[in-house]
Amino acid sequence: MNDKLHSVKLDKELCKGCTTCVKRCPMEAIRVRDKHAIIINERCIDCGECIRVCPHHAKKAVVDTLDVLKNFEYTIALPAPSLYGQFKGILSDRNVILTALKHIGFSTVFEVSAGAEAISTLTNREIRKSKENLPIISTACPTVVRIIRMRFPSLIPHLLDFRSPMEFTARWAKRLAQEETGLPLEKIGCIFISPCPAKATAVKLASNADHSAVDAVIAISEIYPKLRTAIKRVIVPEDLAVSGSPGMGWAVSGGECKAAAISDNLSADGMENVINILEALENEELPSVDFIELNACVGGCVGGVLTVENPFIARGRIKHLMKATAPVLRPDQCPIDDVNWDHSVEFDPSLRIDSNLSDAISLLAKIRDIESRLNGMDCGACGAPSCHALAEDIAKGFATEDQCIFIVREKLQGLLGQHENPDGTAEPAVAKEAESEEQA
Amino acid sequence: MEDLHLEFTVVPDDFTRAGEVSGKVKKTLKDLGFPPLVVRRTAIAMYEAEINMVIHANGGKITVTINPDVITVVFADSGPGIPDIGLAMQEGWSTASEEIRDMGFGAGMGLPNIKKSSDYMDVQTELGVGTTITIKIFTNP
């Protein structure tokens, strides 16, 4: 299994080599080299922040298209609950959306919110019987699991070792389809309609399972135009909805806590907040809670980078839809009981600067020495997110000091025999470089 | 290989920055590849001691010495000193003000937690002069 697969890729043609993504990446996983951004695969957690912030739309998610439907005799659309918040005017009957999914080519539809509800019931039971591992941390967001594996390994024992709603629902839907159609498993395709690239990576990696039950992942944004048109043409919607309202609430930050009816809980969303909570939990400075729900995207899955609608508008619509649905969990209909991971996840040491402790300490001394010669502005002009990151790249041999424009300026001034103005100012090196490029 | 020395200043009474130093050291230890539990124990002990300096001691200096076998942290302040170290070591004993307790600090678990999370702790204190706490966390205890 290649543990370094990712679903975030760069379109070199569109990349202008600006440092917007470099600065915003929470893992410092991006550098600009030769006028283009590169993603350091080992550090990427598929949060999608670079896709979100790129002003040139050069960062793309690698997901499937509707063409995958041709690969199967029978296809099941597994819509993420966040899909329900994407369409104007749908505030009471989500069957319109589910029916339209069939009209654009799927044989049937099975709601991921149904699987989410089954998991909510089991989560509640798990927390009641847990004593030592509290608080339990939700594992529904793959980006959160990934950052814990890399940056907060001491918290791995707190992870809820349950399959994600997507995986769990795929197993459930496949079982039903097999019974109904009599087809062999390989002719049945489960296609997840995803709000984010992290879920696509989770399917490819299946880091806690022997294999993923999901056969393909299509972005909400990819099917949105077709689905929008199909929705307008639905005259009599089929009754395809199976979940109650709590499962739909999983689309929104805090919804998982509510669905699992855990009163002593904490939920946080957005990478910065997620990291702060994990830091605090690791330092034992959090108040005691039973359950922690973390979502990488602001607002929860409705804030996923592959959604179309503004997350706060989508959240409002989902609340309306939930009001129009019975507030009951329906796990009694669920025939699947193997909710647990096939195996636990492991510490991913990719962030270590060296695998040998002594060598790492020597290397850090070198990094600190280099860093002391950089001016600490963290300007990003070198293509690294901070002076410390550049110092680390230099120490490891991936970069040179000449990438720092301030060091180059000093060298040039030395060569030209120029000195700083009496008031301590000097002509900005950036402007000089730009001018000379224009002339050339 | 030489030991790595890191030095930090703790600013008094600024709760928005409380935990900043322990956070930085934690990141450094993770980058270096210390075992996750060693990092976590150091972080817990350091966070407690750093908060103590913010609440009680008018800030101070934290010095961290790192080698592959042991992490040594010295917290030195010129605060009021601890009048009765025996009492301060008891869980739940605290001199923190109501105001500070309302912020969720000052539960009287500071020194006991620092001791619990480290492999060695030494407290030198003199009234009116200051307190120096030295802790060690061994990589392979």
PDB file of N, CA and C in Angstrom, chain A residues 325-378:
ATOM      1  N   THR A 325     -37.964  16.330   8.620  1.00  0.00           N
ATOM      2  CA  THR A 325     -37.723  14.879   8.698  1.00  0.00           C
ATOM      3  C   THR A 325     -37.881  14.422  10.143  1.00  0.00           C
ATOM      4  N   ALA A 326     -38.341  13.188  10.320  1.00  0.00           N
ATOM      5  CA  ALA A 326     -38.527  12.680  11.690  1.00  0.00           C
ATOM      6  C   ALA A 326     -37.189  12.646  12.426  1.00  0.00           C
ATOM      7  N   PRO A 327     -37.181  13.076  13.712  1.00  0.00           N
ATOM      8  CA  PRO A 327     -35.914  13.133  14.451  1.00  0.00           C
ATOM      9  C   PRO A 327     -35.536  11.777  15.048  1.00  0.00           C
ATOM     10  N   VAL A 328     -35.643  10.741  14.268  1.00  0.00           N
ATOM     11  CA  VAL A 328     -35.344   9.405  14.812  1.00  0.00           C
ATOM     12  C   VAL A 328     -34.156   8.773  14.118  1.00  0.00           C
ATOM     13  N   LEU A 329     -33.413   8.012  14.868  1.00  0.00           N
ATOM     14  CA  LEU A 329     -32.349   7.206  14.298  1.00  0.00           C
ATOM     15  C   LEU A 329     -32.986   5.904  13.834  1.00  0.00           C
ATOM     16  N   ARG A 330     -32.481   5.357  12.736  1.00  0.00           N
ATOM     17  CA  ARG A 330     -33.083   4.105  12.278  1.00  0.00           C
ATOM     18  C   ARG A 330     -32.060   2.980  12.159  1.00  0.00           C
ATOM     19  N   PRO A 331     -31.311   2.736  13.195  1.00  0.00           N
ATOM     20  CA  PRO A 331     -30.277   1.714  13.091  1.00  0.00           C
ATOM     21  C   PRO A 331     -30.849   0.306  13.079  1.00  0.00           C
ATOM     22  N   ASP A 332     -32.119   0.159  13.544  1.00  0.00           N
ATOM     23  CA  ASP A 332     -32.707  -1.172  13.624  1.00  0.00           C
ATOM     24  C   ASP A 332     -32.795  -1.842  12.259  1.00  0.00           C
ATOM     25  N   GLN A 333     -32.830  -1.024  11.188  1.00  0.00           N
ATOM     26  CA  GLN A 333     -32.921  -1.613   9.852  1.00  0.00           C
ATOM     27  C   GLN A 333     -31.550  -2.041   9.325  1.00  0.00           C
ATOM     28  N   CYS A 334     -30.496  -1.689  10.035  1.00  0.00           N
ATOM     29  CA  CYS A 334     -29.153  -1.902   9.493  1.00  0.00           C
ATOM     30  C   CYS A 334     -28.684  -3.344   9.703  1.00  0.00           C
ATOM     31  N   PRO A 335     -28.342  -4.037   8.604  1.00  0.00           N
ATOM     32  CA  PRO A 335     -27.935  -5.435   8.712  1.00  0.00           C
ATOM     33  C   PRO A 335     -26.440  -5.622   8.981  1.00  0.00           C
ATOM     34  N   ILE A 336     -25.674  -4.532   8.983  1.00  0.00           N
ATOM     35  CA  ILE A 336     -24.214  -4.651   9.111  1.00  0.00           C
ATOM     36  C   ILE A 336     -23.811  -4.412  10.560  1.00  0.00           C
ATOM     37  N   ASP A 337     -23.000  -5.298  11.093  1.00  0.00           N
ATOM     38  CA  ASP A 337     -22.567  -5.040  12.463  1.00  0.00           C
ATOM     39  C   ASP A 337     -21.048  -4.898  12.579  1.00  0.00           C
ATOM     40  N   ASP A 338     -20.309  -5.099  11.464  1.00  0.00           N
ATOM     41  CA  ASP A 338     -18.847  -4.964  11.603  1.00  0.00           C
ATOM     42  C   ASP A 338     -18.436  -3.511  11.392  1.00  0.00           C
ATOM     43  N   VAL A 339     -18.691  -2.701  12.423  1.00  0.00           N
ATOM     44  CA  VAL A 339     -18.382  -1.279  12.320  1.00  0.00           C
ATOM     45  C   VAL A 339     -16.907  -0.997  12.601  1.00  0.00           C
ATOM     46  N   ASN A 340     -16.238  -1.896  13.291  1.00  0.00           N
ATOM     47  CA  ASN A 340     -14.858  -1.633  13.713  1.00  0.00           C
ATOM     48  C   ASN A 340     -13.858  -1.701  12.559  1.00  0.00           C
ATOM     49  N   TRP A 341     -12.787  -0.936  12.709  1.00  0.00           N
ATOM     50  CA  TRP A 341     -11.687  -0.987  11.740  1.00  0.00           C
ATOM     51  C   TRP A 341     -11.152  -2.416  11.654  1.00  0.00           C
ATOM     52  N   ASP A 342     -10.613  -2.761  10.490  1.00  0.00           N
ATOM     53  CA  ASP A 342      -9.975  -4.066  10.362  1.00  0.00           C
ATOM     54  C   ASP A 342      -8.655  -4.089  11.132  1.00  0.00           C
ATOM     55  N   HIS A 343      -7.960  -2.973  11.153  1.00  0.00           N
ATOM     56  CA  HIS A 343      -6.751  -2.849  11.956  1.00  0.00           C
ATOM     57  C   HIS A 343      -6.556  -1.398  12.371  1.00  0.00           C
ATOM     58  N   SER A 344      -5.764  -1.177  13.423  1.00  0.00           N
ATOM     59  CA  SER A 344      -5.633   0.183  13.929  1.00  0.00           C
ATOM     60  C   SER A 344      -4.684   0.992  13.038  1.00  0.00           C
ATOM     61  N   VAL A 345      -4.742   2.312  13.181  1.00  0.00           N
ATOM     62  CA  VAL A 345      -3.845   3.159  12.395  1.00  0.00           C
ATOM     63  C   VAL A 345      -2.549   3.372  13.182  1.00  0.00           C
ATOM     64  N   GLU A 346      -1.498   3.698  12.443  1.00  0.00           N
ATOM     65  CA  GLU A 346      -0.197   3.818  13.089  1.00  0.00           C
ATOM     66  C   GLU A 346       0.371   5.229  13.013  1.00  0.00           C
ATOM     67  N   PHE A 347       1.337   5.480  13.878  1.00  0.00           N
ATOM     68  CA  PHE A 347       2.101   6.727  13.875  1.00  0.00           C
ATOM     69  C   PHE A 347       2.806   6.872  12.530  1.00  0.00           C
ATOM     70  N   ASP A 348       2.641   8.016  11.890  1.00  0.00           N
ATOM     71  CA  ASP A 348       3.337   8.305  10.646  1.00  0.00           C
ATOM     72  C   ASP A 348       4.426   9.338  10.953  1.00  0.00           C
ATOM     73  N   PRO A 349       5.699   8.891  10.979  1.00  0.00           N
ATOM     74  CA  PRO A 349       6.781   9.801  11.426  1.00  0.00           C
ATOM     75  C   PRO A 349       7.325  10.725  10.347  1.00  0.00           C
ATOM     76  N   SER A 350       6.538  11.035   9.316  1.00  0.00           N
ATOM     77  CA  SER A 350       7.051  11.837   8.190  1.00  0.00           C
ATOM     78  C   SER A 350       7.569  13.227   8.575  1.00  0.00           C
ATOM     79  N   LEU A 351       7.127  13.764   9.706  1.00  0.00           N
ATOM     80  CA  LEU A 351       7.541  15.123  10.056  1.00  0.00           C
ATOM     81  C   LEU A 351       8.904  15.184  10.751  1.00  0.00           C
ATOM     82  N   ARG A 352       9.439  14.004  11.157  1.00  0.00           N
ATOM     83  CA  ARG A 352      10.759  14.009  11.794  1.00  0.00           C
ATOM     84  C   ARG A 352      11.796  14.549  10.822  1.00  0.00           C
ATOM     85  N   ILE A 353      12.745  15.343  11.336  1.00  0.00           N
ATOM     86  CA  ILE A 353      13.742  15.879  10.406  1.00  0.00           C
ATOM     87  C   ILE A 353      14.820  14.835  10.096  1.00  0.00           C
ATOM     88  N   ASP A 354      14.951  13.805  10.966  1.00  0.00           N
ATOM     89  CA  ASP A 354      15.866  12.694  10.685  1.00  0.00           C
ATOM     90  C   ASP A 354      15.404  11.487  11.480  1.00  0.00           C
ATOM     91  N   SER A 355      15.633  10.302  10.953  1.00  0.00           N
ATOM     92  CA  SER A 355      15.136   9.113  11.657  1.00  0.00           C
ATOM     93  C   SER A 355      16.035   8.747  12.841  1.00  0.00           C
ATOM     94  N   ASN A 356      17.249   9.294  12.872  1.00  0.00           N
ATOM     95  CA  ASN A 356      18.145   9.042  14.000  1.00  0.00           C
ATOM     96  C   ASN A 356      18.167  10.267  14.918  1.00  0.00           C
ATOM     97  N   LEU A 357      17.940  10.010  16.215  1.00  0.00           N
ATOM     98  CA  LEU A 357      17.785  11.105  17.170  1.00  0.00           C
ATOM     99  C   LEU A 357      19.037  11.991  17.267  1.00  0.00           C
ATOM    100  N   SER A 358      20.215  11.358  17.341  1.00  0.00           N
ATOM    101  CA  SER A 358      21.461  12.140  17.441  1.00  0.00           C
ATOM    102  C   SER A 358      21.663  12.986  16.184  1.00  0.00           C
ATOM    103  N   ASP A 359      21.442  12.361  15.026  1.00  0.00           N
ATOM    104  CA  ASP A 359      21.595  13.099  13.768  1.00  0.00           C
ATOM    105  C   ASP A 359      20.592  14.248  13.691  1.00  0.00           C
ATOM    106  N   ALA A 360      19.390  13.987  14.205  1.00  0.00           N
ATOM    107  CA  ALA A 360      18.351  15.028  14.170  1.00  0.00           C
ATOM    108  C   ALA A 360      18.770  16.221  15.022  1.00  0.00           C
ATOM    109  N   ILE A 361      19.352  15.947  16.199  1.00  0.00           N
ATOM    110  CA  ILE A 361      19.775  17.044  17.084  1.00  0.00           C
ATOM    111  C   ILE A 361      20.896  17.856  16.420  1.00  0.00           C
ATOM    112  N   SER A 362      21.853  17.169  15.783  1.00  0.00           N
ATOM    113  CA  SER A 362      22.925  17.879  15.068  1.00  0.00           C
ATOM    114  C   SER A 362      22.347  18.714  13.932  1.00  0.00           C
ATOM    115  N   LEU A 363      21.391  18.107  13.214  1.00  0.00           N
ATOM    116  CA  LEU A 363      20.777  18.804  12.088  1.00  0.00           C
ATOM    117  C   LEU A 363      20.023  20.047  12.564  1.00  0.00           C
ATOM    118  N   LEU A 364      19.335  19.924  13.706  1.00  0.00           N
ATOM    119  CA  LEU A 364      18.579  21.079  14.211  1.00  0.00           C
ATOM    120  C   LEU A 364      19.531  22.206  14.616  1.00  0.00           C
ATOM    121  N   ALA A 365      20.687  21.842  15.186  1.00  0.00           N
ATOM    122  CA  ALA A 365      21.671  22.864  15.538  1.00  0.00           C
ATOM    123  C   ALA A 365      22.097  23.618  14.277  1.00  0.00           C
ATOM    124  N   LYS A 366      22.292  22.853  13.186  1.00  0.00           N
ATOM    125  CA  LYS A 366      22.682  23.448  11.905  1.00  0.00           C
ATOM    126  C   LYS A 366      21.562  24.352  11.382  1.00  0.00           C
ATOM    127  N   ILE A 367      20.319  23.863  11.486  1.00  0.00           N
ATOM    128  CA  ILE A 367      19.164  24.646  11.018  1.00  0.00           C
ATOM    129  C   ILE A 367      19.078  25.969  11.773  1.00  0.00           C
ATOM    130  N   ARG A 368      19.271  25.892  13.101  1.00  0.00           N
ATOM    131  CA  ARG A 368      19.169  27.102  13.921  1.00  0.00           C
ATOM    132  C   ARG A 368      20.278  28.090  13.575  1.00  0.00           C
ATOM    133  N   ASP A 369      21.447  27.547  13.245  1.00  0.00           N
ATOM    134  CA  ASP A 369      22.569  28.400  12.863  1.00  0.00           C
ATOM    135  C   ASP A 369      22.259  29.126  11.551  1.00  0.00           C
ATOM    136  N   ILE A 370      21.725  28.372  10.581  1.00  0.00           N
ATOM    137  CA  ILE A 370      21.355  28.989   9.296  1.00  0.00           C
ATOM    138  C   ILE A 370      20.252  30.022   9.519  1.00  0.00           C
ATOM    139  N   GLU A 371      19.270  29.639  10.334  1.00  0.00           N
ATOM    140  CA  GLU A 371      18.124  30.523  10.577  1.00  0.00           C
ATOM    141  C   GLU A 371      18.576  31.857  11.186  1.00  0.00           C
ATOM    142  N   SER A 372      19.640  31.800  12.003  1.00  0.00           N
ATOM    143  CA  SER A 372      20.103  33.034  12.648  1.00  0.00           C
ATOM    144  C   SER A 372      20.671  34.013  11.629  1.00  0.00           C
ATOM    145  N   ARG A 373      21.046  33.513  10.437  1.00  0.00           N
ATOM    146  CA  ARG A 373      21.557  34.412   9.380  1.00  0.00           C
ATOM    147  C   ARG A 373      20.430  34.952   8.495  1.00  0.00           C
ATOM    148  N   LEU A 374      19.241  34.346   8.581  1.00  0.00           N
ATOM    149  CA  LEU A 374      18.104  34.841   7.798  1.00  0.00           C
ATOM    150  C   LEU A 374      17.432  35.954   8.597  1.00  0.00           C
ATOM    151  N   ASN A 375      16.685  36.833   7.887  1.00  0.00           N
ATOM    152  CA  ASN A 375      16.259  38.031   8.612  1.00  0.00           C
ATOM    153  C   ASN A 375      14.948  37.882   9.380  1.00  0.00           C
ATOM    154  N   GLY A 376      14.306  36.711   9.278  1.00  0.00           N
ATOM    155  CA  GLY A 376      13.143  36.455  10.124  1.00  0.00           C
ATOM    156  C   GLY A 376      11.860  37.121   9.685  1.00  0.00           C
ATOM    157  N   MET A 377      11.846  37.653   8.446  1.00  0.00           N
ATOM    158  CA  MET A 377      10.628  38.322   7.975  1.00  0.00           C
ATOM    159  C   MET A 377       9.554  37.348   7.532  1.00  0.00           C
ATOM    160  N   ASP A 378       9.949  36.079   7.299  1.00  0.00           N
ATOM    161  CA  ASP A 378       9.016  35.069   6.785  1.00  0.00           C
ATOM    162  C   ASP A 378       8.277  35.586   5.550  1.00  0.00           C
TER     163      ASP A 378
END
